Each structure stands twice: as structure tokens, then as C-alpha cells.
CSV table of C-alpha atoms in Angstrom, one decimal:
chain,number,residue,atom,x,y,z
R,1,UNK,CA,-25.2,40.7,11.2
R,2,UNK,CA,-22.8,40.6,8.1
R,3,UNK,CA,-22.6,37.8,5.5
R,4,UNK,CA,-19.9,34.8,6.0
R,5,UNK,CA,-17.3,35.1,3.5
R,6,UNK,CA,-17.4,33.1,0.5
R,7,UNK,CA,-16.2,29.4,0.7
R,8,UNK,CA,-12.8,29.4,-1.4
R,9,UNK,CA,-12.8,26.3,-3.9
R,10,UNK,CA,-10.4,24.0,-3.9
R,11,UNK,CA,-8.6,22.8,-7.1
R,12,UNK,CA,-6.4,19.5,-7.7
R,13,UNK,CA,-3.0,20.4,-8.3
R,14,UNK,CA,-1.7,20.8,-11.8
R,15,UNK,CA,1.3,19.9,-13.7
R,16,UNK,CA,3.4,22.8,-15.3
R,17,UNK,CA,4.5,20.8,-17.9
R,18,UNK,CA,2.7,20.0,-21.1
R,19,UNK,CA,1.4,16.7,-21.3
R,20,UNK,CA,3.8,15.4,-23.9
R,21,UNK,CA,6.5,15.8,-21.5
R,22,UNK,CA,4.6,13.9,-18.4
R,23,UNK,CA,4.3,11.2,-20.9
R,24,UNK,CA,7.4,11.0,-22.0
R,25,UNK,CA,9.2,10.8,-18.6
R,26,UNK,CA,6.6,8.3,-17.6
R,27,UNK,CA,7.5,6.2,-20.6
R,28,UNK,CA,11.2,6.7,-19.7
R,29,UNK,CA,10.3,5.4,-16.3
R,30,UNK,CA,8.2,2.3,-17.2
R,31,UNK,CA,11.0,1.4,-19.7
R,32,UNK,CA,13.5,1.7,-16.4
R,33,UNK,CA,11.3,-0.2,-14.3
R,34,UNK,CA,10.5,-3.1,-16.7
R,35,UNK,CA,14.4,-3.8,-17.6
R,36,UNK,CA,15.6,-3.7,-13.7
R,37,UNK,CA,13.1,-6.5,-13.2
R,38,UNK,CA,15.7,-9.1,-14.6
R,39,UNK,CA,13.0,-12.0,-14.0
R,40,UNK,CA,10.5,-10.7,-16.0
R,41,UNK,CA,12.7,-9.6,-18.9
R,42,UNK,CA,14.1,-13.2,-18.9
R,43,UNK,CA,10.8,-14.6,-19.0
R,44,UNK,CA,9.6,-12.1,-21.8
R,45,UNK,CA,12.0,-12.9,-24.2
R,46,UNK,CA,13.2,-16.1,-23.3
R,47,UNK,CA,9.6,-18.0,-23.8
R,48,UNK,CA,9.2,-17.2,-27.5
R,49,UNK,CA,12.9,-18.0,-27.9
R,50,UNK,CA,12.9,-21.4,-26.4
R,51,UNK,CA,9.8,-22.7,-28.3
R,52,UNK,CA,11.0,-21.4,-31.7
R,53,UNK,CA,14.6,-23.3,-30.8
R,54,UNK,CA,12.7,-26.4,-29.5
R,55,UNK,CA,9.8,-26.8,-32.1
R,56,UNK,CA,12.2,-25.7,-35.0
R,57,UNK,CA,15.0,-28.4,-33.9
R,58,UNK,CA,12.1,-31.2,-34.1
R,59,UNK,CA,9.9,-30.4,-36.8
R,60,UNK,CA,11.3,-29.7,-40.3
R,61,UNK,CA,9.1,-31.2,-42.6
R,62,UNK,CA,8.4,-29.9,-46.2
R,63,UNK,CA,5.0,-27.9,-46.9
R,64,UNK,CA,4.1,-29.1,-50.4
R,65,UNK,CA,5.7,-27.6,-53.0
R,66,UNK,CA,5.7,-24.2,-51.3
R,67,UNK,CA,9.7,-24.3,-51.3
R,68,UNK,CA,9.6,-24.0,-47.6
R,69,UNK,CA,9.5,-26.0,-44.3
R,70,UNK,CA,7.9,-25.7,-41.0
R,71,UNK,CA,10.7,-24.0,-39.5
R,72,UNK,CA,9.9,-20.7,-41.1
R,73,UNK,CA,6.4,-21.0,-39.9
R,74,UNK,CA,7.6,-21.3,-36.6
R,75,UNK,CA,9.5,-18.2,-36.6
R,76,UNK,CA,6.5,-16.2,-37.9
R,77,UNK,CA,4.3,-18.1,-35.5
R,78,UNK,CA,6.7,-16.8,-32.7
R,79,UNK,CA,6.5,-13.3,-33.6
R,80,UNK,CA,2.7,-13.5,-33.1
R,81,UNK,CA,3.4,-14.8,-29.9
R,82,UNK,CA,5.9,-12.3,-28.9
R,83,UNK,CA,3.4,-9.7,-29.5
R,84,UNK,CA,0.8,-11.5,-27.2
R,85,UNK,CA,3.4,-12.0,-24.8
R,86,UNK,CA,4.7,-8.3,-24.1
R,87,UNK,CA,1.4,-6.7,-25.1
R,88,UNK,CA,-1.1,-8.8,-23.7
R,89,UNK,CA,0.3,-11.1,-21.0
R,90,UNK,CA,2.9,-9.1,-19.4
R,91,UNK,CA,0.4,-5.8,-19.4
R,92,UNK,CA,-2.2,-8.0,-17.7
R,93,UNK,CA,0.4,-9.3,-14.9
R,94,UNK,CA,1.9,-5.9,-14.6
R,95,UNK,CA,-1.5,-3.9,-14.0
R,96,UNK,CA,-3.2,-6.0,-11.5
R,97,UNK,CA,-0.3,-6.5,-9.8
R,98,UNK,CA,0.3,-2.5,-9.6
R,99,UNK,CA,-3.4,-2.4,-8.5
R,100,UNK,CA,-3.3,-5.0,-6.0
R,101,UNK,CA,-0.3,-3.4,-4.3
R,102,UNK,CA,-1.7,0.0,-4.5
R,103,UNK,CA,0.5,1.5,-6.8
R,104,UNK,CA,-2.4,2.5,-9.1
R,105,UNK,CA,-4.2,4.0,-6.5
R,106,UNK,CA,-1.3,6.4,-5.4
R,107,UNK,CA,-0.8,7.4,-9.0
R,108,UNK,CA,-4.4,8.5,-8.9
R,109,UNK,CA,-3.8,11.0,-6.5
R,110,UNK,CA,-1.2,12.5,-8.1
R,111,UNK,CA,-1.0,15.5,-10.7
R,112,UNK,CA,0.0,13.2,-13.5
R,113,UNK,CA,-2.8,12.7,-16.2
R,114,UNK,CA,-4.3,9.3,-16.8
R,115,UNK,CA,-3.4,9.4,-20.5
R,116,UNK,CA,0.4,9.6,-19.5
R,117,UNK,CA,-0.1,6.4,-17.7
R,118,UNK,CA,-1.5,4.7,-20.3
R,119,UNK,CA,1.4,6.1,-22.8
R,120,UNK,CA,3.9,4.6,-21.0
R,121,UNK,CA,2.6,1.2,-21.0
R,122,UNK,CA,2.3,1.3,-24.3
R,123,UNK,CA,5.7,2.8,-24.7
R,124,UNK,CA,7.1,-0.4,-22.8
R,125,UNK,CA,5.1,-2.5,-24.9
R,126,UNK,CA,7.3,-1.5,-27.8
R,127,UNK,CA,10.5,-1.3,-26.7
R,128,UNK,CA,10.2,-4.7,-25.5
R,129,UNK,CA,8.5,-6.0,-28.4
R,130,UNK,CA,10.4,-4.5,-31.2
R,131,UNK,CA,13.8,-6.2,-29.0
R,132,UNK,CA,12.0,-9.3,-29.0
R,133,UNK,CA,11.2,-9.1,-32.7
R,134,UNK,CA,14.9,-8.2,-33.6
R,135,UNK,CA,16.2,-11.5,-31.4
R,136,UNK,CA,13.7,-13.9,-33.1
R,137,UNK,CA,14.3,-12.4,-36.9
R,138,UNK,CA,18.2,-12.9,-35.9
R,139,UNK,CA,17.6,-16.4,-35.1
R,140,UNK,CA,15.5,-17.3,-37.8
R,141,UNK,CA,17.6,-15.9,-40.3
R,142,UNK,CA,21.2,-17.5,-38.8
R,143,UNK,CA,19.7,-21.1,-38.1
R,144,UNK,CA,16.2,-21.7,-39.6
R,145,UNK,CA,16.5,-20.6,-42.9
R,146,UNK,CA,14.1,-17.2,-42.8
R,147,UNK,CA,14.8,-15.3,-45.7
R,148,UNK,CA,14.4,-11.5,-44.6
R,149,UNK,CA,12.1,-9.6,-47.7
R,150,UNK,CA,13.6,-6.9,-49.9
R,151,UNK,CA,10.6,-5.5,-50.9
R,152,UNK,CA,9.8,-2.4,-49.3
R,153,UNK,CA,5.9,-3.3,-49.5
R,154,UNK,CA,6.2,-6.2,-47.4
R,155,UNK,CA,8.5,-4.2,-44.4
R,156,UNK,CA,5.3,-1.8,-44.9
R,157,UNK,CA,2.9,-4.7,-44.2
R,158,UNK,CA,5.3,-5.6,-41.2
R,159,UNK,CA,5.1,-2.3,-39.7
R,160,UNK,CA,1.2,-1.8,-39.8
R,161,UNK,CA,0.8,-5.5,-38.7
R,162,UNK,CA,3.0,-5.5,-35.7
R,163,UNK,CA,1.9,-1.6,-34.6
R,164,UNK,CA,-2.0,-2.9,-35.0
R,165,UNK,CA,-1.3,-5.8,-32.9
R,166,UNK,CA,0.6,-3.8,-30.2
R,167,UNK,CA,-2.0,-1.6,-29.7
R,168,UNK,CA,-4.9,-3.8,-29.6
R,169,UNK,CA,-3.3,-6.4,-27.7
R,170,UNK,CA,-2.3,-3.7,-24.9
R,171,UNK,CA,-5.5,-1.9,-24.9
R,172,UNK,CA,-7.3,-5.5,-24.5
R,173,UNK,CA,-4.7,-6.4,-21.6
R,174,UNK,CA,-5.8,-3.3,-19.6
R,175,UNK,CA,-9.3,-3.7,-20.2
R,176,UNK,CA,-9.2,-7.7,-19.2
R,177,UNK,CA,-7.0,-6.6,-16.5
R,178,UNK,CA,-10.2,-5.1,-14.7
R,179,UNK,CA,-11.7,-8.4,-14.4
R,180,UNK,CA,-8.8,-10.6,-13.1
R,181,UNK,CA,-8.1,-11.1,-9.3
R,182,UNK,CA,-4.9,-10.6,-8.4
R,183,UNK,CA,-4.6,-14.4,-6.5
R,184,UNK,CA,-5.9,-16.0,-10.2
R,185,UNK,CA,-3.9,-13.8,-12.5
R,186,UNK,CA,-1.3,-16.3,-13.7
R,187,UNK,CA,-4.1,-19.1,-14.5
R,188,UNK,CA,-6.6,-16.1,-16.1
R,189,UNK,CA,-3.7,-15.3,-18.3
R,190,UNK,CA,-1.5,-18.2,-19.4
R,191,UNK,CA,-4.7,-20.8,-19.7
R,192,UNK,CA,-6.3,-18.8,-22.5
R,193,UNK,CA,-3.0,-17.3,-24.5
R,194,UNK,CA,-1.8,-20.9,-24.7
R,195,UNK,CA,-4.8,-22.4,-25.8
R,196,UNK,CA,-4.8,-19.5,-28.3
R,197,UNK,CA,-1.3,-20.5,-29.5
R,198,UNK,CA,-2.4,-24.1,-30.6
R,199,UNK,CA,-5.4,-22.7,-32.5
R,200,UNK,CA,-4.3,-19.8,-34.5
R,201,UNK,CA,-1.9,-21.5,-36.7
R,202,UNK,CA,1.5,-21.0,-34.6
R,203,UNK,CA,2.0,-24.7,-33.9
R,204,UNK,CA,0.1,-26.2,-37.0
R,205,UNK,CA,-0.4,-24.6,-40.4
R,206,UNK,CA,-3.9,-22.8,-39.7
R,207,UNK,CA,-5.9,-24.6,-42.8
R,208,UNK,CA,-5.0,-27.9,-41.1
R,209,UNK,CA,-7.0,-27.0,-38.0
R,210,UNK,CA,-10.8,-28.7,-37.8
R,211,UNK,CA,-13.1,-25.8,-39.1
R,212,UNK,CA,-14.7,-25.2,-35.3
R,213,UNK,CA,-11.3,-24.3,-34.3
R,214,UNK,CA,-10.6,-22.2,-37.2
R,215,UNK,CA,-13.9,-20.3,-36.6
R,216,UNK,CA,-13.0,-20.0,-32.8
R,217,UNK,CA,-9.6,-18.4,-33.7
R,218,UNK,CA,-10.8,-16.0,-35.6
R,219,UNK,CA,-12.7,-14.2,-33.0
R,220,UNK,CA,-9.0,-13.3,-31.4
R,221,UNK,CA,-6.5,-11.3,-32.6
R,222,UNK,CA,-3.6,-14.0,-32.2
R,223,UNK,CA,-4.8,-15.6,-35.4
R,224,UNK,CA,-5.0,-12.4,-37.4
R,225,UNK,CA,-1.4,-11.4,-36.6
R,226,UNK,CA,0.3,-14.6,-37.3
R,227,UNK,CA,-1.3,-14.3,-40.7
R,228,UNK,CA,-0.3,-11.1,-41.3
R,229,UNK,CA,3.5,-12.2,-40.2
R,230,UNK,CA,3.3,-15.2,-42.7
R,231,UNK,CA,2.3,-12.4,-45.4
R,232,UNK,CA,5.6,-10.6,-44.8
R,233,UNK,CA,8.0,-13.6,-44.1
R,234,UNK,CA,6.6,-16.3,-46.2
R,235,UNK,CA,6.5,-16.4,-50.4
R,236,UNK,CA,3.3,-16.2,-52.1
R,237,UNK,CA,3.7,-19.7,-52.8
R,238,UNK,CA,2.3,-20.2,-49.5
R,239,UNK,CA,-0.8,-18.4,-50.3
R,240,UNK,CA,-2.9,-21.4,-51.0
R,241,UNK,CA,-2.6,-22.9,-47.6
R,242,UNK,CA,-3.9,-19.5,-46.1
R,243,UNK,CA,-7.9,-18.9,-45.4
R,244,UNK,CA,-9.4,-17.9,-48.6
R,245,UNK,CA,-6.1,-18.8,-50.1
R,246,UNK,CA,-4.9,-15.3,-49.6
R,247,UNK,CA,-3.1,-13.3,-47.4
R,248,UNK,CA,-6.3,-11.4,-46.2
R,249,UNK,CA,-4.7,-8.0,-45.5
R,250,UNK,CA,-7.9,-6.3,-46.0
R,251,UNK,CA,-9.3,-8.5,-43.0
R,252,UNK,CA,-6.4,-8.5,-41.1
R,253,UNK,CA,-6.4,-4.5,-40.7
R,254,UNK,CA,-10.0,-4.4,-40.1
R,255,UNK,CA,-10.1,-7.2,-37.3
R,256,UNK,CA,-6.8,-5.9,-35.7
R,257,UNK,CA,-8.6,-2.4,-36.1
R,258,UNK,CA,-11.7,-3.2,-34.4
R,259,UNK,CA,-9.8,-5.1,-31.5
R,260,UNK,CA,-8.0,-1.4,-30.6
R,261,UNK,CA,-11.5,0.3,-30.8
R,262,UNK,CA,-13.1,-2.1,-28.5
R,263,UNK,CA,-10.3,-2.4,-26.2
R,264,UNK,CA,-10.1,1.3,-26.2
R,265,UNK,CA,-13.7,1.7,-25.4
R,266,UNK,CA,-13.8,-1.2,-22.7
R,267,UNK,CA,-10.8,0.2,-21.2
R,268,UNK,CA,-12.1,3.4,-20.6
R,269,UNK,CA,-15.4,2.2,-19.5
R,270,UNK,CA,-13.9,-0.5,-16.9
R,271,UNK,CA,-10.4,0.4,-15.9
R,272,UNK,CA,-10.1,0.9,-12.2
R,273,UNK,CA,-7.4,2.4,-9.9
R,274,UNK,CA,-8.3,0.7,-6.9
R,275,UNK,CA,-8.7,-2.9,-5.8
R,276,UNK,CA,-12.2,-4.4,-5.1
R,277,UNK,CA,-11.4,-4.4,-1.2
R,278,UNK,CA,-10.3,-0.7,-1.6
R,279,UNK,CA,-13.6,1.2,-1.4
């Protein structure tokens, strides 16, 4: 009796394209999808702008002998809110929706590398948040007395604070999405973000907040992003109103870098491509 033929191994289909091309194609698709969702685009861009216009139009008091008033503080605060809005808030809602309607499950069965999906998410956040920052800074300089810095070092600070803020909040959003049920996603996202806005120096100068609230805020990225933005766009005369009476660039970099590492680890450990009821 002859031996049975050896079983053939089956392999998952492989893409003939290099990874960077797949990631670029996925990024372009994510950006197109974002801008086709008119409601999402309007909400993402309109919220920080409306809040800035309302707050800066109502509260105009001078801040001590710093040479600035509350309007300039609101502009820097809204830059932090914008980063949280485009990276964390929108990311959680998008991913929860894609997991709920089966999009993630179908993508997992395609040859597309997982890293291309995450690269696409990061790309759409970068494009939308940079566009939002340009609009906020334009509004701030045109109507609310914001002076754009002429020192290249300040723009370098803006670049690393913005990049670390986007990366850390996007990774935290991807990780957080695995713990949010579709039916309660809105409440699970909006409530903590609104609370963080009140305790992170967006509406009230940070050092004017009660000490326990400042301590709680220091455990979340919005406080550090807003502090970094103030260091870029406000004069050094405002430093006495900051924690430790300085801009604290070292602590800001360490905090945002730590959030990025923690977000990446949690994301790799917990990210799910299927809903809880999909088996």
C-alpha cells in the first residue's frame, strides 16, 4: 500500500506591493472617507472654533502684568482641544463604528498589513488636526490679538508638542476604543473629554484651579498639550502663572512620550478586530 500524498500547506495571500505603498494607499483612502463625511468634518472643525469665538467674545480680562488677556489663552487652549478632538475623540468613535458594522472584521481577512490600517488612521488625524490648527491660529491672529512667534525655536516647540500630542492621543484613542461599547460610545468619549477641558487650563488659568484638580489633570495629556501650546504663543511674562513658574518643556516631552508608549503597548495588547458578539 502506497503512502498518502503529503498535504499541501495553505498560505494567506500576500500583497505584491511594498508596505509603504499599501500604507500610503490606505492613508489616502482614510483621508477621502473623512472629508466625504460632511457631518463629521463640520463637527470636528466647528466645535473648537465656536467655543473659541464664544469664550473670547465674552471674557476679555487682562491677566496681571503679563501683557496678554484671556483671549490669547483661549486660543492656545483650543489648540489643545482640537488635538484631542481630531485624535482621541474622533478616533474612538470611528473605530468603534467600524468594529460595530463589521468593517474591521472584513479588513482583517484581507492581505492588508495591520500597520497600514493604523498608519491610515494616524494620517487622517494629522491632516485634519493641522487644518484645524491653521484655522484656529488664523482666527486668533485676526480677531483676538494673538501674536505668532518669530523665533524659530518656538515653532520647533510647536512641532514636537503637536506631533507628540497627535501620536499619543491617537494611540490612546485606538486603545480606548476596545473598551467602549457601541451603544454608549458617545457618553464614554464626550464626558471625560469635557471634564478634562475644565481641569486642564483651557477655560481657566491652570494655576487658578484647586490643587486636587491640577493633580488629576497632570495624569492626562490635555494638560501637557495646552501647557506646551502656551509656551509657543504666549510671552515669557506668563511663566509665573505656570506650574513651577516655568514652561516645563522637559516634563511635557516626558509626559507626552510616556502616553505614546503606554498607548502603543495597550493598543497592541488589547486592540480587537471583531465586536464582542462576533465570537
